[in-house]
Each structure stands twice: as structure tokens, then as C-alpha cells.
mmCIF file with all atom_site columns, C-alpha atoms in Angstrom:
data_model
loop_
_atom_site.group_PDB
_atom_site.id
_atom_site.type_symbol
_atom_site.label_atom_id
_atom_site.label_alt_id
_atom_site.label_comp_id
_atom_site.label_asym_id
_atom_site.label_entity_id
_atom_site.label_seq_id
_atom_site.pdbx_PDB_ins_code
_atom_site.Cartn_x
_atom_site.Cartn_y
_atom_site.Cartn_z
_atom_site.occupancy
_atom_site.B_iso_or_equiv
_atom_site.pdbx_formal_charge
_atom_site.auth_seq_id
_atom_site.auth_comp_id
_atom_site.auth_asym_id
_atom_site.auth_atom_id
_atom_site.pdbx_PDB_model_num
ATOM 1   C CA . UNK P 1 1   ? 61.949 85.080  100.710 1.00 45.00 ? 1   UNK P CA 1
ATOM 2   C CA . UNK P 1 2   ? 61.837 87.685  98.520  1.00 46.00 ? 2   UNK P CA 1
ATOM 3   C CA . UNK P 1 3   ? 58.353 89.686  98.165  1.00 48.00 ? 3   UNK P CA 1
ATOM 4   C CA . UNK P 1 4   ? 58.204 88.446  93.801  1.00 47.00 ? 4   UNK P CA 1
ATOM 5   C CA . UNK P 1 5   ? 58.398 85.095  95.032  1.00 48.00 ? 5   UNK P CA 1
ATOM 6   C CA . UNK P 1 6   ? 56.048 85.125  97.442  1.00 52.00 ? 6   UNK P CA 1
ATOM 7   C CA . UNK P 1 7   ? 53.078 82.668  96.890  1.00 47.00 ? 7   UNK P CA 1
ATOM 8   C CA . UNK P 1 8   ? 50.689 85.259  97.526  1.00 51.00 ? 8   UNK P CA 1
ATOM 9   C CA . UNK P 1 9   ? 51.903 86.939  94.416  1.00 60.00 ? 9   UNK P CA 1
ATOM 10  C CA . UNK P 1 10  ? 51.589 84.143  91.515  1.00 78.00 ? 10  UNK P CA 1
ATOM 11  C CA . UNK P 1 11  ? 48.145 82.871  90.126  1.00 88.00 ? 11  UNK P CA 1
ATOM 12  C CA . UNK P 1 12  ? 46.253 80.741  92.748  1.00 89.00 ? 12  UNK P CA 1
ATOM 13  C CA . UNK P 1 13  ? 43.492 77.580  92.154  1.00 90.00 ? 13  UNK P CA 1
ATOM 14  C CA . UNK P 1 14  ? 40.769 79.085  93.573  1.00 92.00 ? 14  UNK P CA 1
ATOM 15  C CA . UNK P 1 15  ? 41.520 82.515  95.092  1.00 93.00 ? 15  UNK P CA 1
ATOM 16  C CA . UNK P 1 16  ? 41.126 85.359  92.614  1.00 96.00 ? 16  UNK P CA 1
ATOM 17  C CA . UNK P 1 17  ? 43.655 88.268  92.468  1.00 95.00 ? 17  UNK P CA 1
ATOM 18  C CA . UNK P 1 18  ? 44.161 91.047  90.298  1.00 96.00 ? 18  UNK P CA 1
ATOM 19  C CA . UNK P 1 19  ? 46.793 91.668  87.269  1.00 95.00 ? 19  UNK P CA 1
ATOM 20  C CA . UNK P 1 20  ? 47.951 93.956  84.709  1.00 93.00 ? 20  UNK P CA 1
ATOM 21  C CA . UNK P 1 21  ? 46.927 92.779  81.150  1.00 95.00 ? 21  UNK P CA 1
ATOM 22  C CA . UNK P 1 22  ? 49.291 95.674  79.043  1.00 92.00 ? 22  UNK P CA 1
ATOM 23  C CA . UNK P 1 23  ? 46.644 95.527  75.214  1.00 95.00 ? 23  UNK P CA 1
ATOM 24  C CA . UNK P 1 24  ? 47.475 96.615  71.455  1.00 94.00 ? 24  UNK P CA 1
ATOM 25  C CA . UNK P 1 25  ? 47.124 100.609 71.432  1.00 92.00 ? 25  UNK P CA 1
ATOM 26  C CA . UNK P 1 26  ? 43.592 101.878 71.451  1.00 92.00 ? 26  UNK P CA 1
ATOM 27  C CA . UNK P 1 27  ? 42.020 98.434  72.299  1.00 96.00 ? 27  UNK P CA 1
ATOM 28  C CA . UNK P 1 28  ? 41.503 98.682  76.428  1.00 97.00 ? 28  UNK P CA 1
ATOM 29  C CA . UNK P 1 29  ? 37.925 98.831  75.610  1.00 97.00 ? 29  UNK P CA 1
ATOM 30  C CA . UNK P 1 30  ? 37.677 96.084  72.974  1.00 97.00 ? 30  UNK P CA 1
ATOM 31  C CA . UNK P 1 31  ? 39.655 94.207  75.221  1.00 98.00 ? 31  UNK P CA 1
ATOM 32  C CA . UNK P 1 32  ? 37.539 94.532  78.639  1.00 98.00 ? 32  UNK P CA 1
ATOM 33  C CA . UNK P 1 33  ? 34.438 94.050  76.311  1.00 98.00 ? 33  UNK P CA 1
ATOM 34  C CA . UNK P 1 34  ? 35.685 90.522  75.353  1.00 98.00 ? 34  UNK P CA 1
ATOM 35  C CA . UNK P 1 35  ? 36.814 89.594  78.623  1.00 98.00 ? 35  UNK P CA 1
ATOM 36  C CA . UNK P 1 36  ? 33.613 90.547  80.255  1.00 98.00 ? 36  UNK P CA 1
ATOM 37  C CA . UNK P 1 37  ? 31.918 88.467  77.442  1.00 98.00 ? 37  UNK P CA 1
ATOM 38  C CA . UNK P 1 38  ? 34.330 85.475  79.113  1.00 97.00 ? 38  UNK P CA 1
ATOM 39  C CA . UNK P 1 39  ? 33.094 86.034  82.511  1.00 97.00 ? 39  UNK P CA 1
ATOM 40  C CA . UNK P 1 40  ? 36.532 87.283  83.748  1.00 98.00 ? 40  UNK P CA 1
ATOM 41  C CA . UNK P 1 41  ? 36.068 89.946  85.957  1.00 98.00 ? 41  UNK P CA 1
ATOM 42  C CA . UNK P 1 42  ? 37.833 93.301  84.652  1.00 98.00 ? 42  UNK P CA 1
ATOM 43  C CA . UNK P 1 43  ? 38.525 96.492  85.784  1.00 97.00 ? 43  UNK P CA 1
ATOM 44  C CA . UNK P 1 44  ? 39.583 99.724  82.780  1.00 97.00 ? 44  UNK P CA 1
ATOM 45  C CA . UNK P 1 45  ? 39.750 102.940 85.075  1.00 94.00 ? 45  UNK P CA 1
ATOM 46  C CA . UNK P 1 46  ? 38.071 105.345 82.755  1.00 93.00 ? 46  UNK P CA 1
ATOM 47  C CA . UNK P 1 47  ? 37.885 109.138 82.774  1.00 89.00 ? 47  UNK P CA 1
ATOM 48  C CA . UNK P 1 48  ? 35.161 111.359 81.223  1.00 86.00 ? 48  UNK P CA 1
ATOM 49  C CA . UNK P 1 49  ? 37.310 114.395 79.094  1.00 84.00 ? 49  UNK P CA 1
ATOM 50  C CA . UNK P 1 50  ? 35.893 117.827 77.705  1.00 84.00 ? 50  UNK P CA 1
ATOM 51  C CA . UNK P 1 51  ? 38.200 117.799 74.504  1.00 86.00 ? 51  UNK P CA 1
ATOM 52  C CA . UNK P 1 52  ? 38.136 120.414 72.200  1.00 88.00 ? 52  UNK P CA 1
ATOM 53  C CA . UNK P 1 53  ? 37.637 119.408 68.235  1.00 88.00 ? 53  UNK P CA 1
ATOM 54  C CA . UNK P 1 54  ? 38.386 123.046 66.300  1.00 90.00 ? 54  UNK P CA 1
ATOM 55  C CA . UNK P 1 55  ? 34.916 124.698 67.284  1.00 93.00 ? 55  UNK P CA 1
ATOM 56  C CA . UNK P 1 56  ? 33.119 122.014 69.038  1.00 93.00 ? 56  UNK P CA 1
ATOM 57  C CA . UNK P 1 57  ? 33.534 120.846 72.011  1.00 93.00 ? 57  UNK P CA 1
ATOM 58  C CA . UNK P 1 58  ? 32.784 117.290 72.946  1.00 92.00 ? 58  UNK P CA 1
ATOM 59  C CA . UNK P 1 59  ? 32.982 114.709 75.577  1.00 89.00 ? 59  UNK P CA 1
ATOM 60  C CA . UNK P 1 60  ? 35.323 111.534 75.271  1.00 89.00 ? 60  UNK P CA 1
ATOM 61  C CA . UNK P 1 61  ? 35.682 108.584 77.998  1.00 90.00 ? 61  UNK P CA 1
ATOM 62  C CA . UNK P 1 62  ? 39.479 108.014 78.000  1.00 90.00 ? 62  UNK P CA 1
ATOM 63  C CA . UNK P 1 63  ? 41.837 104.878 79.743  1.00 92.00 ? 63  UNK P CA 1
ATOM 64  C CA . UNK P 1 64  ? 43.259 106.418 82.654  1.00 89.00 ? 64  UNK P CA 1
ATOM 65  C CA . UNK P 1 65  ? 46.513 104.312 81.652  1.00 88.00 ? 65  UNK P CA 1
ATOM 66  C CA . UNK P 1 66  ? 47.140 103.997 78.344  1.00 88.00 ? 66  UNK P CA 1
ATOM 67  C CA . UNK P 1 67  ? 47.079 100.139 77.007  1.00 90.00 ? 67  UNK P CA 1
ATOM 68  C CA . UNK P 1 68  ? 46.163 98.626  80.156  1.00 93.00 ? 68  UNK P CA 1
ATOM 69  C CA . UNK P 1 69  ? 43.406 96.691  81.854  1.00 97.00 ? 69  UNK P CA 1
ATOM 70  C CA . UNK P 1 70  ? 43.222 95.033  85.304  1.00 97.00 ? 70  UNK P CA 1
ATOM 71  C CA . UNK P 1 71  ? 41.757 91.905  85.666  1.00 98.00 ? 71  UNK P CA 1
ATOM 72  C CA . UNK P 1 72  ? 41.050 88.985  89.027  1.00 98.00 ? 72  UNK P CA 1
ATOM 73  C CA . UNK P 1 73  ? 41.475 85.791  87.732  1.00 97.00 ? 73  UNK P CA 1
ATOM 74  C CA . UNK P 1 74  ? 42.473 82.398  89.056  1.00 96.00 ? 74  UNK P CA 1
ATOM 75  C CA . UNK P 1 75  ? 45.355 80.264  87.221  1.00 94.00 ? 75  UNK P CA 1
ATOM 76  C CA . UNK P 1 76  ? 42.165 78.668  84.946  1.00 95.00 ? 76  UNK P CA 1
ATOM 77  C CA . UNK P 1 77  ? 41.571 82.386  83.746  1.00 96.00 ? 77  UNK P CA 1
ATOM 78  C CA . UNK P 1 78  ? 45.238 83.250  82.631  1.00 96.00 ? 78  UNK P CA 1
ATOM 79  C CA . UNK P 1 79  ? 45.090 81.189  79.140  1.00 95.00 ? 79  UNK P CA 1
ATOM 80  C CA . UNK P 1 80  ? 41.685 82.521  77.925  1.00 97.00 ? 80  UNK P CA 1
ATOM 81  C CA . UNK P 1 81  ? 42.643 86.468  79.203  1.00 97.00 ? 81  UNK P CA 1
ATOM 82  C CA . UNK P 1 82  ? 46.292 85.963  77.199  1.00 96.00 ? 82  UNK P CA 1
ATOM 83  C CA . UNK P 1 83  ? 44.082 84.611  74.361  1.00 97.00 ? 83  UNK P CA 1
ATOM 84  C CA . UNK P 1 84  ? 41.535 87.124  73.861  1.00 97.00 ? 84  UNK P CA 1
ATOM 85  C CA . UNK P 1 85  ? 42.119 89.616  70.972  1.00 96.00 ? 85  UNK P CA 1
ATOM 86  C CA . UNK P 1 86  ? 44.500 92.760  71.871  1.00 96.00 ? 86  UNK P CA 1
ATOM 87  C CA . UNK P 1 87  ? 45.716 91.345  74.882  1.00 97.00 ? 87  UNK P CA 1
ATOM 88  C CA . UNK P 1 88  ? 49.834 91.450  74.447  1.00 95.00 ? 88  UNK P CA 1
ATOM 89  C CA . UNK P 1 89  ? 50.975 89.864  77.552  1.00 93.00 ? 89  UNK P CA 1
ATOM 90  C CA . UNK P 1 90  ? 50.294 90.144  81.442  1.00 93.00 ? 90  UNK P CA 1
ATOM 91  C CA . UNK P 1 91  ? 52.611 93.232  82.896  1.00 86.00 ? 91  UNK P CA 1
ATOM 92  C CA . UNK P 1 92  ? 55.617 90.997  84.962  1.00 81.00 ? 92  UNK P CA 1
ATOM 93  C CA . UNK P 1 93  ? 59.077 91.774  86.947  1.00 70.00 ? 93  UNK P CA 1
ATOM 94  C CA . UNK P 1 94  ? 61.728 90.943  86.665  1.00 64.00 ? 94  UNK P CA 1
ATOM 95  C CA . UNK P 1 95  ? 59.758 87.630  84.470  1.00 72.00 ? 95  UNK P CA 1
ATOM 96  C CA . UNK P 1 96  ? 57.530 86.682  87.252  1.00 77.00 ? 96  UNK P CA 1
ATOM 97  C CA . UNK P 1 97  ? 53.752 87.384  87.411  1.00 84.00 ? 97  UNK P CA 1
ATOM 98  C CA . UNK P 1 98  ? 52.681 89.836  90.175  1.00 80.00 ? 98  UNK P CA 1
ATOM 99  C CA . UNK P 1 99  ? 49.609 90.350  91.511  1.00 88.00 ? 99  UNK P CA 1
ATOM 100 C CA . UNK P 1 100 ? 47.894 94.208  92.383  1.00 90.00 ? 100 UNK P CA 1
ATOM 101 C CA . UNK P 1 101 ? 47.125 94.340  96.371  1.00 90.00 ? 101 UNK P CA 1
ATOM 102 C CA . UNK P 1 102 ? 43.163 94.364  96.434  1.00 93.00 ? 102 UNK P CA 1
ATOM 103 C CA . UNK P 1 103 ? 43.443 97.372  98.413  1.00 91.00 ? 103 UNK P CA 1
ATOM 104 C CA . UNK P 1 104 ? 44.975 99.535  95.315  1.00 89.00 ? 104 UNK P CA 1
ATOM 105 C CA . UNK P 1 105 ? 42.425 98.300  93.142  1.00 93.00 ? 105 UNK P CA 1
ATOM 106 C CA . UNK P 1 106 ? 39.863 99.732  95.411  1.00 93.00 ? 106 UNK P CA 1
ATOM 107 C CA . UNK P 1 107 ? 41.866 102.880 95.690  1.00 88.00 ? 107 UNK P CA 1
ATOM 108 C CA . UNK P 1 108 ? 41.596 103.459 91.820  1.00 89.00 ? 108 UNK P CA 1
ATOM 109 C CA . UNK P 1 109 ? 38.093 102.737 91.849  1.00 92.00 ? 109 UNK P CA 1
ATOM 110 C CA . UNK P 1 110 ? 37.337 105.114 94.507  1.00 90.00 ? 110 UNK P CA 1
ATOM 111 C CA . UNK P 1 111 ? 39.795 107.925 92.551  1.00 86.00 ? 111 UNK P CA 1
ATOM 112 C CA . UNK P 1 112 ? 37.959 107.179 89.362  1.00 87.00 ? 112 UNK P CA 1
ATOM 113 C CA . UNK P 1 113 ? 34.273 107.705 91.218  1.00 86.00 ? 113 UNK P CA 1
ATOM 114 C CA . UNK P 1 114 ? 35.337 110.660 92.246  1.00 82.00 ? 114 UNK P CA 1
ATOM 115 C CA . UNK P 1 115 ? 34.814 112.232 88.931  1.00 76.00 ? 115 UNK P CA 1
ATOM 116 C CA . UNK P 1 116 ? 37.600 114.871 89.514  1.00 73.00 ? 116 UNK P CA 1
ATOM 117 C CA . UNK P 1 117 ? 40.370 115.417 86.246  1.00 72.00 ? 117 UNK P CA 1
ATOM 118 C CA . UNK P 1 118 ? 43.181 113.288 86.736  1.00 74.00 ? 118 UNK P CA 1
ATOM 119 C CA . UNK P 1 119 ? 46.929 113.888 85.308  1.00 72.00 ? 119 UNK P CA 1
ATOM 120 C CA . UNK P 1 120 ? 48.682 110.192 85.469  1.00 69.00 ? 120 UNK P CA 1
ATOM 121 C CA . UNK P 1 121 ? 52.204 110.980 85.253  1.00 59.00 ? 121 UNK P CA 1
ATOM 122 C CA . UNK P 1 122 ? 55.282 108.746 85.826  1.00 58.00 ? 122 UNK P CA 1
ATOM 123 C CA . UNK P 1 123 ? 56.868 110.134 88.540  1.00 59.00 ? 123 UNK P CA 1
ATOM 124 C CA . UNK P 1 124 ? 60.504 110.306 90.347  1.00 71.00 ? 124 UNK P CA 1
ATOM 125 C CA . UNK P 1 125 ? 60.329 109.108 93.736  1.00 74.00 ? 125 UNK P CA 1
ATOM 126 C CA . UNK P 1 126 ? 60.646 111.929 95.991  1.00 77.00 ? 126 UNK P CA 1
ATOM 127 C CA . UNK P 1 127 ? 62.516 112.093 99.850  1.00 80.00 ? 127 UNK P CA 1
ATOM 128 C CA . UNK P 1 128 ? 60.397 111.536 102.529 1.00 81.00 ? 128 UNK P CA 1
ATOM 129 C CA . UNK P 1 129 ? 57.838 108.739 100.340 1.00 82.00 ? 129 UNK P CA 1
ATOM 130 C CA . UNK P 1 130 ? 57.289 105.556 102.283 1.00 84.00 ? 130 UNK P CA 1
ATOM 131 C CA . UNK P 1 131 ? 58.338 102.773 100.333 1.00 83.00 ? 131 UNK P CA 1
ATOM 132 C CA . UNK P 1 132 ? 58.990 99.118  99.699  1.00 80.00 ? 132 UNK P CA 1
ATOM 133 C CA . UNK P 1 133 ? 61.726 97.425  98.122  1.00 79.00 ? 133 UNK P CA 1
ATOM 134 C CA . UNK P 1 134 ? 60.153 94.663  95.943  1.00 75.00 ? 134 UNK P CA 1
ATOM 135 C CA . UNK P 1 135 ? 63.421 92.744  94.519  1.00 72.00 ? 135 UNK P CA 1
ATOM 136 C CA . UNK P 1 136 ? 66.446 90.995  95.788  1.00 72.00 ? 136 UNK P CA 1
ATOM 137 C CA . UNK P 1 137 ? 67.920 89.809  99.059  1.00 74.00 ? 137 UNK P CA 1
ATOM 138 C CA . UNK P 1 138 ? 65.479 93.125  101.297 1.00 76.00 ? 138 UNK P CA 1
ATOM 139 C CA . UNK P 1 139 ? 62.529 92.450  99.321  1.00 75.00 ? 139 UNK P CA 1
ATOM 140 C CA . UNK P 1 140 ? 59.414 92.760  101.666 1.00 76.00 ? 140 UNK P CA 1
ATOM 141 C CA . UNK P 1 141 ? 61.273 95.484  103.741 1.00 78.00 ? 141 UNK P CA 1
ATOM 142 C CA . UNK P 1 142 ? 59.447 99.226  104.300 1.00 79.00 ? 142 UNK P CA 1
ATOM 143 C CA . UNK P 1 143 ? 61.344 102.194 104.925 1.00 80.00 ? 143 UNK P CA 1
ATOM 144 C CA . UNK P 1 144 ? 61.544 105.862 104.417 1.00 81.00 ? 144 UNK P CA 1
ATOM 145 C CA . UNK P 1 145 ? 63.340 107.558 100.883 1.00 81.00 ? 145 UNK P CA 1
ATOM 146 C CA . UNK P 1 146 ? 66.029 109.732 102.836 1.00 79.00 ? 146 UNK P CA 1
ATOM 147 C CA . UNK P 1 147 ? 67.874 111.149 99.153  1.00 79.00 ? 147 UNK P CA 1
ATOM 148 C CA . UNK P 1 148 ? 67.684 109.998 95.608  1.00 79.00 ? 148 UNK P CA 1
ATOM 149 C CA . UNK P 1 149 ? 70.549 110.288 93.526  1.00 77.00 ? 149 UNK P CA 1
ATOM 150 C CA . UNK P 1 150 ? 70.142 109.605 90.033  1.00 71.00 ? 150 UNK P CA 1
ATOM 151 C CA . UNK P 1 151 ? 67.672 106.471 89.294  1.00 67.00 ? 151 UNK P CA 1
ATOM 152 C CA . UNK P 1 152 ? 70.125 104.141 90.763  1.00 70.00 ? 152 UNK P CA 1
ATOM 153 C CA . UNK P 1 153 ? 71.526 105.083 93.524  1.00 74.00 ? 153 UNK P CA 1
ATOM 154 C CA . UNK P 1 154 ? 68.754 105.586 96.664  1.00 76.00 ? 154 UNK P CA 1
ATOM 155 C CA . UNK P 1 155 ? 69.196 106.295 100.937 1.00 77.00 ? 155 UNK P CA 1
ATOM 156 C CA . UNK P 1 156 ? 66.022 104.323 102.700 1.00 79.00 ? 156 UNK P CA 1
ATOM 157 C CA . UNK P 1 157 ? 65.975 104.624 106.298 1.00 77.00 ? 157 UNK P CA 1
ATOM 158 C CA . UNK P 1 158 ? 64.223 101.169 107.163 1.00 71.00 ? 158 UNK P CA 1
ATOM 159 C CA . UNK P 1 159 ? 61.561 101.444 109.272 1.00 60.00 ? 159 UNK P CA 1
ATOM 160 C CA . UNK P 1 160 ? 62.095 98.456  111.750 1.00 59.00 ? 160 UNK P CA 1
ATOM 161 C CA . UNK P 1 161 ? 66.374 98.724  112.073 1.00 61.00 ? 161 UNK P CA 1
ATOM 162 C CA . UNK P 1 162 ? 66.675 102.452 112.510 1.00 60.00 ? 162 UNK P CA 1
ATOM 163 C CA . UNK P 1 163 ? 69.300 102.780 110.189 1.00 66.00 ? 163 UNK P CA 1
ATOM 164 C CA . UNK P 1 164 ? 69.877 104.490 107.103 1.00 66.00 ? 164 UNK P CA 1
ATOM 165 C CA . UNK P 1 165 ? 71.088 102.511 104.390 1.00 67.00 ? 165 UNK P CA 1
ATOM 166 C CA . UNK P 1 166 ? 72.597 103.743 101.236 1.00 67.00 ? 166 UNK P CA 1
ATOM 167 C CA . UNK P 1 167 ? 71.300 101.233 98.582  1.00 69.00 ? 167 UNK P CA 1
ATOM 168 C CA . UNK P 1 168 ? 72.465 100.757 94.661  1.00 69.00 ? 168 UNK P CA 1
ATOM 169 C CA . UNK P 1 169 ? 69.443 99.990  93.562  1.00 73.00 ? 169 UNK P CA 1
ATOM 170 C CA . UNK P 1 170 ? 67.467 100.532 90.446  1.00 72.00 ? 170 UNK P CA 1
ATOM 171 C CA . UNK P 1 171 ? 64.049 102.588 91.108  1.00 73.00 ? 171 UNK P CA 1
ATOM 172 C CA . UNK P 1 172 ? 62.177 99.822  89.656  1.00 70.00 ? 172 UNK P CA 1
ATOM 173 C CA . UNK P 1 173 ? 63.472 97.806  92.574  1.00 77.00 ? 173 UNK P CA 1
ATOM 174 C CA . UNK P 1 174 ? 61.142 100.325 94.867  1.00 80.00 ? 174 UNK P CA 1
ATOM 175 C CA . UNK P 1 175 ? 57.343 100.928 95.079  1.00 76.00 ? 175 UNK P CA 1
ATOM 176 C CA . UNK P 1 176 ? 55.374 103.766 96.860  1.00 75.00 ? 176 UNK P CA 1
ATOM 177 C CA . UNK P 1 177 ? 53.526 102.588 99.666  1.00 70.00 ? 177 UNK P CA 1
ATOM 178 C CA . UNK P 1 178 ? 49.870 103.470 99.245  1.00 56.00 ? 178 UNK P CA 1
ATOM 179 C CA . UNK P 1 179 ? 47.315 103.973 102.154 1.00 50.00 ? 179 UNK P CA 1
ATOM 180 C CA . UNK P 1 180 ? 43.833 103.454 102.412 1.00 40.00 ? 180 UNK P CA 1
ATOM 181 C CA . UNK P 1 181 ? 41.648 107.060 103.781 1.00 39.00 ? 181 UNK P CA 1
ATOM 182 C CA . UNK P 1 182 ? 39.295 106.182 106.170 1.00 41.00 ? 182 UNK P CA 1
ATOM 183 C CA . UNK P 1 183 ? 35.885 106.921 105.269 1.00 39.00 ? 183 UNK P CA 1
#
């Protein structure tokens, strides 16, 4: 079964999982505001910026990502969060809902307490990243990025069949494998 279609990735009754809400531009904090005022549990990663304003210098709290929130709701929860004001639409692939491991969330939480200045750039995938393919018939399976050629042709070397497979793929077929540090 492939990984999108996985149960554990669609809205559930009663357990609560986190999504991407993608808002209008410049609303992330209107948005979480009004969801908050709904009792929906949010997260907006925010940074703290010294920006420079011709001879002042002031501080600004900035989205980390641009036009998105994260929010843990159960299936009751989707109509009011796609109803509030400046929400657009929940982030999907390939047209189905998919849920943000826990573990990721926590991850950006612990990056954003850090207080440390943070550059979010969309990157290439690079050889040598663990990933996972997350669509079509090997969805699920983890491997190792052995070459990239262009953004649709990939070599994974899956971790369980020893092999290396050359794979058509588009990169949004792949995501980067994130571990947890140990405390």
C-alpha cells in the first residue's frame, strides 16, 4: 500500500495529527490567532530578525515559512480550520491529505527554541541523503540517494534489497529522512 494512502496519513475521529494549512500572504499570524481563538491547536515556527530600516535598526518576528501554519486536528477540526479567514487550503499530494510525523514537528520546535538565525532554503537533494520514496508502486521504501540527475531522473540504493536502482522519478516523489538527536 502505498505510504499517501496509508490510514495513518488521512484525518482520524479521535486521534489528532498535524497538517500544513498554506494562508493568504502576510496572514500566518492572523491566521494562528483565529485558530487558537477555535481551540485548534497550532503551531507558526517564528524567528526573531535584526532588520535594518535606513538608520534604525529594529527587531521583527518573522514566519519561518512563508504562508504556512501547522496545525493537529481531528476530521471534526478540518471544516472550521479551512473556514477560518486566510486559510487557502490544507498543503496535499498528489490530492490526498498528508499528515506531518509528530516527530518533525518536535524537531522544528526544538530548531526554533534554539534561537540561532535560520536560512530556509528549498534545496536539491544531494548523494549520500537518506530518503523515502512517498508515491507510487515503492512508496514506504528507505534507501540511500547514490546520483541525481536532473530533477527526474534519481539512483537510490534501497536499504533492505542491497541493490541500486536507477529510478525515473520526480523529486517530489522523494523526502529526506529526518532524525531525532538524542538529548
Amino acid at each position: 500500500m502505498s505510504t499517501i494512502l496509508k490510514p495513518e496519513n488521512h484525518l482520524h475521529t479521535t486521534e489528532s495529527r498535524w497538517f500544513a494549512v498554506y494562508t493568504r500572504f502576510k496572514r500566518e499570524k492572523v491566521v494562528r490567532d483565529e485558530l487558537i481563538e477555535k481551540g485548534i491547536e497550532v503551531f507558526l515556527p517564528i524567528q526573531k530578525l535584526l532588520r535594518q530600516y535606513g538608520r534604525k535598526r529594529k527587531w521583527v518576528e518573522l514566519p519561518l515559512f512563508n504562508s504556512y501554519v501547522f496545525v493537529k486536528i481531528t476530521k471534526k477540526e478540518y471544516v472550521p480550520v479551512l473556514s477560518t479567514d486566510g486559510v487557502v487550503k490544507f498543503v496535499r499530494f498528489s490530492e490526498n491529505l498528508i499528515s506531518i510525523p509528530e516527530l518533525e514537528i518536535q524537531l522544528l520546535k526544538r530548531i526554533i527554541g534554539a534561537n540561532i538565525p535560520i536560512k530556509v532554503e528549498e534545496s536539491e537533494f544531494k548523494e549520500g541523503e537518506v530518503v523515502e520514496i512517498i508515491a507510487g508502486n515503492l512508496a514506504g521504501m528507505k534507501g540511500t540517494l547514490i546520483e541525481v540527475q536532473g530533477k527526474n531522473k534519481v539512483s537510490i540504493e534501497l536499504d533492505h534489497l542491497g541493490y541500486t536502482l536507477k529510478l525515473e522519478m520526480p523529486s517530489s516523489s522523494l523526502r529526506r529522512q529526518v532524525f531525532m538527536m538524542e538529548k
